[in-house]
Short mmCIF file of C-alpha atoms in Angstrom, two decimals:
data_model
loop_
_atom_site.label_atom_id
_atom_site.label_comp_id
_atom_site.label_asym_id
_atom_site.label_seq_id
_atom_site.Cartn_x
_atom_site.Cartn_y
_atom_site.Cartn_z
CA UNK A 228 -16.41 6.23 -30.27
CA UNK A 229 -15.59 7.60 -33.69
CA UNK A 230 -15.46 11.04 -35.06
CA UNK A 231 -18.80 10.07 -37.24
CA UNK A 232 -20.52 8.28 -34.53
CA UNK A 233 -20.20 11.10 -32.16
CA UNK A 234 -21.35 13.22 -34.37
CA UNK A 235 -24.76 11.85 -35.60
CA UNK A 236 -25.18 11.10 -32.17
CA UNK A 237 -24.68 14.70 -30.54
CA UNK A 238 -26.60 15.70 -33.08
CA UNK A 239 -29.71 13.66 -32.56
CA UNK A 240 -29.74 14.28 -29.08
CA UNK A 241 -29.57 17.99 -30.02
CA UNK A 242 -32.49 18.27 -32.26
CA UNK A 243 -35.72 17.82 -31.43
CA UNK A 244 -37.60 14.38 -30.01
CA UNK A 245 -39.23 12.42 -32.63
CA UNK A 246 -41.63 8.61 -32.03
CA UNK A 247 -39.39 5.44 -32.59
CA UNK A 248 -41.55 4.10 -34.56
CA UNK A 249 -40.55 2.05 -38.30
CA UNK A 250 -42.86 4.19 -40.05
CA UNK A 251 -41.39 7.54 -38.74
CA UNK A 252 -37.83 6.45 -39.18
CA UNK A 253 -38.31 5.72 -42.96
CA UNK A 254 -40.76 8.66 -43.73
CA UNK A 255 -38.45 10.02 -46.66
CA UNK A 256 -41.15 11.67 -48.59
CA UNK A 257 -39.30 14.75 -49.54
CA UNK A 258 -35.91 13.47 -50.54
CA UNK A 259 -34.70 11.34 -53.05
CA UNK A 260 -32.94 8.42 -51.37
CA UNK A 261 -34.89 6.39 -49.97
CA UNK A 262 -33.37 3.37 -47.58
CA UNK A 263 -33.46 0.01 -47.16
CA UNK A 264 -36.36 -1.36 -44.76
CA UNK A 265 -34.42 -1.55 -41.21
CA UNK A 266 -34.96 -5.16 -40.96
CA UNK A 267 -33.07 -5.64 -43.79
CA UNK A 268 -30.22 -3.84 -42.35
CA UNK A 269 -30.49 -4.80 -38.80
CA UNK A 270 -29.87 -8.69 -40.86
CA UNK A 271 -27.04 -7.35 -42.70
CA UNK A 272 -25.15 -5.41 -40.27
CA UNK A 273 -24.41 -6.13 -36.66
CA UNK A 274 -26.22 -2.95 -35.09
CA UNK A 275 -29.96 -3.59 -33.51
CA UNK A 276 -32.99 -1.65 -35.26
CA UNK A 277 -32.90 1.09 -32.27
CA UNK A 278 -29.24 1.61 -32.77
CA UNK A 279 -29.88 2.03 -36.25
CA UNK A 280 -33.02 4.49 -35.81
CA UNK A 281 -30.64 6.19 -33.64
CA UNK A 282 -27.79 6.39 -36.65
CA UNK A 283 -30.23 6.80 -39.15
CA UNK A 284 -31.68 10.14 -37.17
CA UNK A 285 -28.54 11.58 -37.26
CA UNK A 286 -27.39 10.64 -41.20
CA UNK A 287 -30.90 12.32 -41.89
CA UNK A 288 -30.38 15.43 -40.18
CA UNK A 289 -26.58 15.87 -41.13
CA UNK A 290 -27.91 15.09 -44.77
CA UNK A 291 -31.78 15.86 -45.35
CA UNK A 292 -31.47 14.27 -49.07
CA UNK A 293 -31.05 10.74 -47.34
CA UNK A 294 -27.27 10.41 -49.48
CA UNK A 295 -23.83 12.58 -48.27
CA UNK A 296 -21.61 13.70 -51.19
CA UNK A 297 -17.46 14.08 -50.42
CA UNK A 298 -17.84 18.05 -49.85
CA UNK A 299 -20.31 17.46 -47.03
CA UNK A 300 -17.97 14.35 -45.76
CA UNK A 301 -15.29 16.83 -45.61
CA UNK A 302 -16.83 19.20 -43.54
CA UNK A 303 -17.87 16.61 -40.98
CA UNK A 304 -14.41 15.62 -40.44
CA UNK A 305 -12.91 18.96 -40.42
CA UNK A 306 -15.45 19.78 -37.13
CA UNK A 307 -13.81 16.94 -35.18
CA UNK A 308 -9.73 17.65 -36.56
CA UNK A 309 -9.82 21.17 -36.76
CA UNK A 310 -5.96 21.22 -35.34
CA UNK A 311 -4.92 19.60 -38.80
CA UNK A 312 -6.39 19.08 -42.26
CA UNK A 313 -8.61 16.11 -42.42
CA UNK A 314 -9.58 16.94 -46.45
CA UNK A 315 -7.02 14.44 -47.80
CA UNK A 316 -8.31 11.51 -45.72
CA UNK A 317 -11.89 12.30 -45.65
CA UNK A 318 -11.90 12.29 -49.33
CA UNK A 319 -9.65 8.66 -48.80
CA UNK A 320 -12.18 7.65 -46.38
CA UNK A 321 -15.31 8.27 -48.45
CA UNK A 322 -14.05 6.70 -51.43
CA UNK A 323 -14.11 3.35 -48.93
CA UNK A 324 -17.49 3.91 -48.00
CA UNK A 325 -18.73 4.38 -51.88
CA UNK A 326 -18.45 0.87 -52.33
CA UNK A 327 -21.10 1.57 -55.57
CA UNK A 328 -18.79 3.98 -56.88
CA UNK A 329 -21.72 6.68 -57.67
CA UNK A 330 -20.19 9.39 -55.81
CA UNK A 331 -22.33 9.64 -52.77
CA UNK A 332 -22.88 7.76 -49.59
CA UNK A 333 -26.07 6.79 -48.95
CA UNK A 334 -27.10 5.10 -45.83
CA UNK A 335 -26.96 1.50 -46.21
CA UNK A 336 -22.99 2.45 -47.56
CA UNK A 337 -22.42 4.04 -44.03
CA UNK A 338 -23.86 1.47 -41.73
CA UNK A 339 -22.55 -1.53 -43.60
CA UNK A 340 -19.21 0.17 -42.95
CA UNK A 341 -19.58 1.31 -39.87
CA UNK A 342 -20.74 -2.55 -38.74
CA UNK A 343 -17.48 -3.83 -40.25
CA UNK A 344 -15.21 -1.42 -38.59
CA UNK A 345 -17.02 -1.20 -35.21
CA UNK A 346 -18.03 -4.97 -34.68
CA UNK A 347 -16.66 -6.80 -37.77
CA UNK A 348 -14.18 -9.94 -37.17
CA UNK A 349 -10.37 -9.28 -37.46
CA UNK A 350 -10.43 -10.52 -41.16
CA UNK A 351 -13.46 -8.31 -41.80
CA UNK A 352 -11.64 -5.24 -40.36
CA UNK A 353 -8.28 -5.91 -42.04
CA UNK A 354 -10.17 -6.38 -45.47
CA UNK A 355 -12.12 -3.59 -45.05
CA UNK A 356 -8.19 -1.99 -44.40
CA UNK A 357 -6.96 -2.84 -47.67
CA UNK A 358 -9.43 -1.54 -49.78
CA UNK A 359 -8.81 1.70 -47.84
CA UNK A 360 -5.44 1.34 -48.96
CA UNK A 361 -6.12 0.28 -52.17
CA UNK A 362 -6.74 3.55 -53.63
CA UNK A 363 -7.49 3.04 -57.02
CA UNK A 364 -8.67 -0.19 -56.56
CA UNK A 365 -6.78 -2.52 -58.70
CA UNK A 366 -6.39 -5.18 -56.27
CA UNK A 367 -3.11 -4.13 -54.86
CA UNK A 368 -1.38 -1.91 -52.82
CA UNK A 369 1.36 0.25 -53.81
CA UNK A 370 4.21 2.01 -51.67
CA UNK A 371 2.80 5.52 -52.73
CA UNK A 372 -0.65 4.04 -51.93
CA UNK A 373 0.32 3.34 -48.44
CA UNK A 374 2.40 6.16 -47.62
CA UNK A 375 -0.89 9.07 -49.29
CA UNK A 376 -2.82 7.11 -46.68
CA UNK A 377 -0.73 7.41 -43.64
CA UNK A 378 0.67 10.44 -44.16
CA UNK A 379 -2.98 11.91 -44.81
CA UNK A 380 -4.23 10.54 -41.42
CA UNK A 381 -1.03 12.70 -40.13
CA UNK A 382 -2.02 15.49 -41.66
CA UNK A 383 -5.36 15.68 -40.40
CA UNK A 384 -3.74 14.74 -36.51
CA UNK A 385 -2.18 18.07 -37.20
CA UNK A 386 -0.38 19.07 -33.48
CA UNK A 387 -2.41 16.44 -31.22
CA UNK A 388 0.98 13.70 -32.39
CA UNK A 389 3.03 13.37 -29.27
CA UNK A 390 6.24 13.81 -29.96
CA UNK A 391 6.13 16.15 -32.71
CA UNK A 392 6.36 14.15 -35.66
CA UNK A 393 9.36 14.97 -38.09
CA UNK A 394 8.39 15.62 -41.90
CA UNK A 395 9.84 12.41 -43.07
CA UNK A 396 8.54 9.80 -40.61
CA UNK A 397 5.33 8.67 -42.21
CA UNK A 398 7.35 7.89 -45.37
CA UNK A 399 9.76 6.13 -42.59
CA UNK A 400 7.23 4.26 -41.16
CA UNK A 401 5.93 3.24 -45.31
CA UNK A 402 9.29 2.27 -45.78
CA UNK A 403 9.26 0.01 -42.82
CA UNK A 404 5.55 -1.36 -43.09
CA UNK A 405 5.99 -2.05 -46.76
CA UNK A 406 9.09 -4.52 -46.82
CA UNK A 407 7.28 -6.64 -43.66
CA UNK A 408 4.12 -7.22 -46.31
CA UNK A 409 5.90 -7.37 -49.78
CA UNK A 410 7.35 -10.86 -49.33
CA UNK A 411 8.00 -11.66 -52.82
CA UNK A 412 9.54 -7.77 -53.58
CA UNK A 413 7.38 -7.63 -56.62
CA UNK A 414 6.79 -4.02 -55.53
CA UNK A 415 2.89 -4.21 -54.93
CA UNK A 416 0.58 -5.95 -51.86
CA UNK A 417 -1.58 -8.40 -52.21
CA UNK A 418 -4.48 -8.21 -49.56
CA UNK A 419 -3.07 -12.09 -49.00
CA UNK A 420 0.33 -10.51 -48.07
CA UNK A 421 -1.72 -7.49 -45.95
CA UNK A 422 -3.70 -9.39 -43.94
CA UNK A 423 -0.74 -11.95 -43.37
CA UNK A 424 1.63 -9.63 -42.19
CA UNK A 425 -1.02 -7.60 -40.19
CA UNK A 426 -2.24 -10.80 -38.28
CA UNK A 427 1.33 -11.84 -37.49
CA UNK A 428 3.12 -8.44 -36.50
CA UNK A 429 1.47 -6.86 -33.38
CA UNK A 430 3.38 -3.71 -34.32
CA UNK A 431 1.46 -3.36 -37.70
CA UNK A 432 -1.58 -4.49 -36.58
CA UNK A 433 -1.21 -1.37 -34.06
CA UNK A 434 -0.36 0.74 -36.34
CA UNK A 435 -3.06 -0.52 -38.85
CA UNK A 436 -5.38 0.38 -36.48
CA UNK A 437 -4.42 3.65 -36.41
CA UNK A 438 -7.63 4.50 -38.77
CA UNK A 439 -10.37 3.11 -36.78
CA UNK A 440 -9.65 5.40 -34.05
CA UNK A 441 -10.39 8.36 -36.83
CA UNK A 442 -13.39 6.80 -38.37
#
């Protein structure tokens, strides 16, 4: 389970008991995002209505105004990767999930996310990937783009990599990773050339991968 899941979950199991009912779940009278009705959701995602009263529980706890902004995104990831810093890829990470651009994540951004990368198909997972990647979202990914990626997800791994990593093998690795996807050496990825090369190289793919087991 993820570093977010576990820790909406811990959390809801930590505070106290509360009804399951609709009406409870969505009493939001006192902050200023309200969400989406949970049938609505429950359509759109691939989580049932109690998992999501159970998600939704702890998003509302961890973030009383019903929306999470990067500092508090931050702080949840530094909790779980306290061996490394997790800043540069949490702030990565939440730019994904801010799929409105507004600077804040509200609910229906995290589950829809969370669906995709939990129980989304292969093709769902690896586009979800390249917009990761994609960092200023232009359609394309760039060699820096991929390497302030990777490298950040080192960073925040900190001394729990086995070997010790050396300083230059995530730009190694970029190096690598990058001339498998950039068939046409026009210098950028296309997310046709990503999710080709990611489908068709189990090495990739694995490595690829790397993120969901930090989400």
């Amino acid at each position: 389970m993820g570093a977010l899941m576990v820790i909406f979950s811990l959390q809801t199991k930590q505070r106290r008991k509360r009804t399951d009912s609709v009406e409870d779940e969505l009493e939001l009278s006192a902050v200023r995002h309200r969400p989406e009705a949970l049938e609505q959701l429950e359509a759109q995602t691939r989580f049932s209505r109690k998992e999501l009263q159970i998600l939704y529980r702890g998003f509302k706890n961890e973030c009383p105004s019903g929306v999470v902004n990067e500092d508090t995104f931050k702080e949840i990831y530094a909790q779980f990767f306290p061996q490394g810093d997790a800043s540069t890829y949490a702030h990565f990470l939440f730019n994904a999930f801010d799929t409105d651009h507004n600077d804040s994540v509200s609910f229906e951004d995290f589950v829809m996310g969370l669906s995709i990368l939990l129980r989304g198909t292969v093709q769902e997972k690896l586009n979800w990937a390249f917009n990761l990647y994609d960092i200023n979202k232009d359609g394309y990914i760039t060699k820096e783009e991929m390497f302030d990626i990777i490298k950040s997800i080192y960073d925040m791994m900190g001394k729990c990599t086995y070997p010790t990593l050396k300083e230059e093998t995530p730009r190694q690795h970029v190096e690598i990773f990058f001339q498998k996807m950039d068939k046409n050496r026009d210098g950028v990825v296309t997310i046709d050339e990503f999710i080709d090369c990611c489908q068709n190289d189990e090495n990739i793919m694995r490595s690829m991968q790397l993120f969901e087991n930090v989400i």
